[in-house]
XYZ file of C-alpha atoms in Angstrom:
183
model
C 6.485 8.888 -18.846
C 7.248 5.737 -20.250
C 6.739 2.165 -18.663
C 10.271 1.646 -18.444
C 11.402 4.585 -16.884
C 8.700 4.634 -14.623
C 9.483 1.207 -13.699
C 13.012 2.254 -13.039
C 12.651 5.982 -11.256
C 9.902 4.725 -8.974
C 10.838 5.520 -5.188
C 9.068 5.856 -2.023
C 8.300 9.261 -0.346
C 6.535 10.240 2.652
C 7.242 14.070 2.647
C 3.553 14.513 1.240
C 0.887 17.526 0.835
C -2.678 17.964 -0.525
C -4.135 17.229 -2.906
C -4.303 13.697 -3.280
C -5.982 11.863 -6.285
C -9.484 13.423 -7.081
C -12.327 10.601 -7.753
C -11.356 10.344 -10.869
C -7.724 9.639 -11.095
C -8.666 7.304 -8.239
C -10.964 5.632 -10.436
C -7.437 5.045 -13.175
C -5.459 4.122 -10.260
C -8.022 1.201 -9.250
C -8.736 0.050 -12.982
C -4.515 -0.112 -12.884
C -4.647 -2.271 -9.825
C -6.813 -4.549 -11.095
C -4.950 -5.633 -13.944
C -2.846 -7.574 -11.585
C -1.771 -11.229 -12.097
C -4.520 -12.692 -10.322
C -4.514 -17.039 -10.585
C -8.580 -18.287 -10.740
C -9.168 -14.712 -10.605
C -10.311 -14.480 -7.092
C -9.384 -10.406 -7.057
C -8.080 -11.105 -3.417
C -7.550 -7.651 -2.309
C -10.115 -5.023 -1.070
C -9.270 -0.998 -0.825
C -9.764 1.406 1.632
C -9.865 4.984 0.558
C -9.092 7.136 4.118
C -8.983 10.855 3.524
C -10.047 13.941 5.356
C -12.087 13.318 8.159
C -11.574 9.645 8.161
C -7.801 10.346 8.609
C -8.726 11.012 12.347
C -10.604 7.756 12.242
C -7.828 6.041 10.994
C -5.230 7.495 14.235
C -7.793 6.362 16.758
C -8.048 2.777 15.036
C -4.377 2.706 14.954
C -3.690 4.292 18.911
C -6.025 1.501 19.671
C -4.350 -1.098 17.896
C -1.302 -0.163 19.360
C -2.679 -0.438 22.829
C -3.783 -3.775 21.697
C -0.743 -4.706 20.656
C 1.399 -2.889 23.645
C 3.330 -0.890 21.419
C 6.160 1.136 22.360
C 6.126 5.413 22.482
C 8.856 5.088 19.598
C 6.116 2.553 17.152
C 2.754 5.187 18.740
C 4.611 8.147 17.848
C 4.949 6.842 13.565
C 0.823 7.427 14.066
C 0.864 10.758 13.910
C 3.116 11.089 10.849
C 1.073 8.545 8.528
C -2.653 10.391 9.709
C -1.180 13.879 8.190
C -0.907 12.630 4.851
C -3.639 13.877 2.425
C -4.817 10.280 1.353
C -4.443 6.760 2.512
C -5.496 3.830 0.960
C -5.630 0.486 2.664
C -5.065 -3.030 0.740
C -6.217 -5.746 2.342
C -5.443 -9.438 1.033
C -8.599 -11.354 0.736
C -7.771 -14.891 1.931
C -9.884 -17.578 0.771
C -8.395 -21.015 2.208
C -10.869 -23.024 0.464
C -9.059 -23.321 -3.010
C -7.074 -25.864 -3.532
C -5.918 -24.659 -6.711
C -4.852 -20.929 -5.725
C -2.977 -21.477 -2.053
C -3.015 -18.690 0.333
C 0.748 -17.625 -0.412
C -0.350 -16.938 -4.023
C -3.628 -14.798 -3.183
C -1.384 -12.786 -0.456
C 1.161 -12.252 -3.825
C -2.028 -11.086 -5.773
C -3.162 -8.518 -3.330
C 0.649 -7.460 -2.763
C 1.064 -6.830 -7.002
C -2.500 -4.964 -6.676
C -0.690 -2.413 -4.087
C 2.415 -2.152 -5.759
C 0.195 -1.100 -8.859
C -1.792 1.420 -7.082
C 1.687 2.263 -6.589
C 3.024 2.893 -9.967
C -0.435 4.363 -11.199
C -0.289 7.376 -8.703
C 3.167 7.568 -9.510
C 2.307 7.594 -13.137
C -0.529 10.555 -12.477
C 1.974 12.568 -10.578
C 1.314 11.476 -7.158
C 4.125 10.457 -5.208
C 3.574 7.695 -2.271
C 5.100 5.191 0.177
C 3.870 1.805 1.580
C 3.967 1.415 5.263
C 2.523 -1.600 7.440
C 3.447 -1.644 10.968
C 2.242 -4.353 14.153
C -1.062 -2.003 14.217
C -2.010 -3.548 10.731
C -3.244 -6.651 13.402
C -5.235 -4.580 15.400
C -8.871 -5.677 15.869
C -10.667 -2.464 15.332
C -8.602 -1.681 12.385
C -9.551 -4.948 11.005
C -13.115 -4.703 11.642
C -12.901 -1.282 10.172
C -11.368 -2.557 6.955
C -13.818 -5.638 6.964
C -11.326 -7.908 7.565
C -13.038 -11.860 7.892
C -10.763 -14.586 9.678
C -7.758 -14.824 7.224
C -7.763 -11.659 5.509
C -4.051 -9.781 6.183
C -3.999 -6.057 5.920
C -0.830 -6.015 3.789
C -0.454 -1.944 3.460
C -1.582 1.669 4.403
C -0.279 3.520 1.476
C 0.407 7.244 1.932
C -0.615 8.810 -1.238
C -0.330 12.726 -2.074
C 2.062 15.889 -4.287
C 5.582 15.818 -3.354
C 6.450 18.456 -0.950
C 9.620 18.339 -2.841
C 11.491 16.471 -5.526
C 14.115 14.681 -4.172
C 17.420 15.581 -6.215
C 19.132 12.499 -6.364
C 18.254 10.170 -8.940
C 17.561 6.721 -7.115
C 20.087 3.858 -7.330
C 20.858 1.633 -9.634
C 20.802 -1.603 -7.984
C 24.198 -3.931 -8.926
C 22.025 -6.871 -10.870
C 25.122 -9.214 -9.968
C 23.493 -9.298 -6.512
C 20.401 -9.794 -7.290
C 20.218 -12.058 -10.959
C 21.301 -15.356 -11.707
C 21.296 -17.589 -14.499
C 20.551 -21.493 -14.413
């Protein structure tokens, strides 16, 4: 496929089944990721690869975080649903208030461009996907799980696997009026 179509045709599905990325497609989707724009290149993003038996892991850290955060049935019941997808991987933003230079706003952007090209890489491999986040992304077991220190931000859990289906509509063109201006 080429850049620009991928670029354009990208979209977001969650109707997912096995497999998921072997080792070393995962490896292509990483080296992808870190060719983000990265200011004083801090790499401020870490990734969390949860699949198989860690899925069930991942939906007790998450029913606890909700607890934590007193979630309601409607926001516990989404666990399920994410925790059945063949592959997860977590992207947490790396915060490192110390530098002057690269503020905290700009390392979150990093980490966020790092997700978005894990992404485009699956995408690119065949793997369709969808980035969630959710109040549980705050919870302090999931954080501690994800070795999260003090200002670190898990910024996405991003459901990774083959389409259970193709969906037939082609996505929409956004109207660039809305959304473009020139100075």
């Amino acid at each position: 496929m080429e850049t620009i179509e991928l670029l354009q045709t990208r979209r977001s599905n969650k109707k997912l089944i096995a497999p998921a990325p072997n080792k070393a497609q995962l490896e292509q989707i990483f080296q992808a990721a870190l060719r983000t724009p990265d200011h004083g290149k801090l790499q401020p993003y870490h990734f969390v690869v949860i699949e198989k038996d860690s899925l069930t892991r991942l939906a007790d850290l998450l029913h606890s975080a909700a607890i934590e955060m007193n979630l309601d049935e409607r926001q516990t019941n989404k666990i399920a649903g994410i925790c059945q997808k063949p592959m997860i991987i977590g992207v947490v933003a790396k915060i490192n208030k110390s530098i002057d230079k690269v503020p905290a706003w700009e390392q979150m952007l990093t980490a966020g461009c790092a997700a978005y090209g894990i992404q485009l890489a699956a995408q690119d491999l065949g793997f369709d996907n969808v980035w969630v986040t959710g109040k549980w992304v705050d919870g302090s077991a999931l954080r501690q799980a994800f070795g999260c220190g003090e200002y670190d931000k898990i910024i996405a859990l991003i459901m990774i696997g083959t389409p259970e289906e193709r969906p037939e509509k082609a996505p929409k063109a956004g109207k660039l009026d809305d959304f473009v201006s020139y100075l």
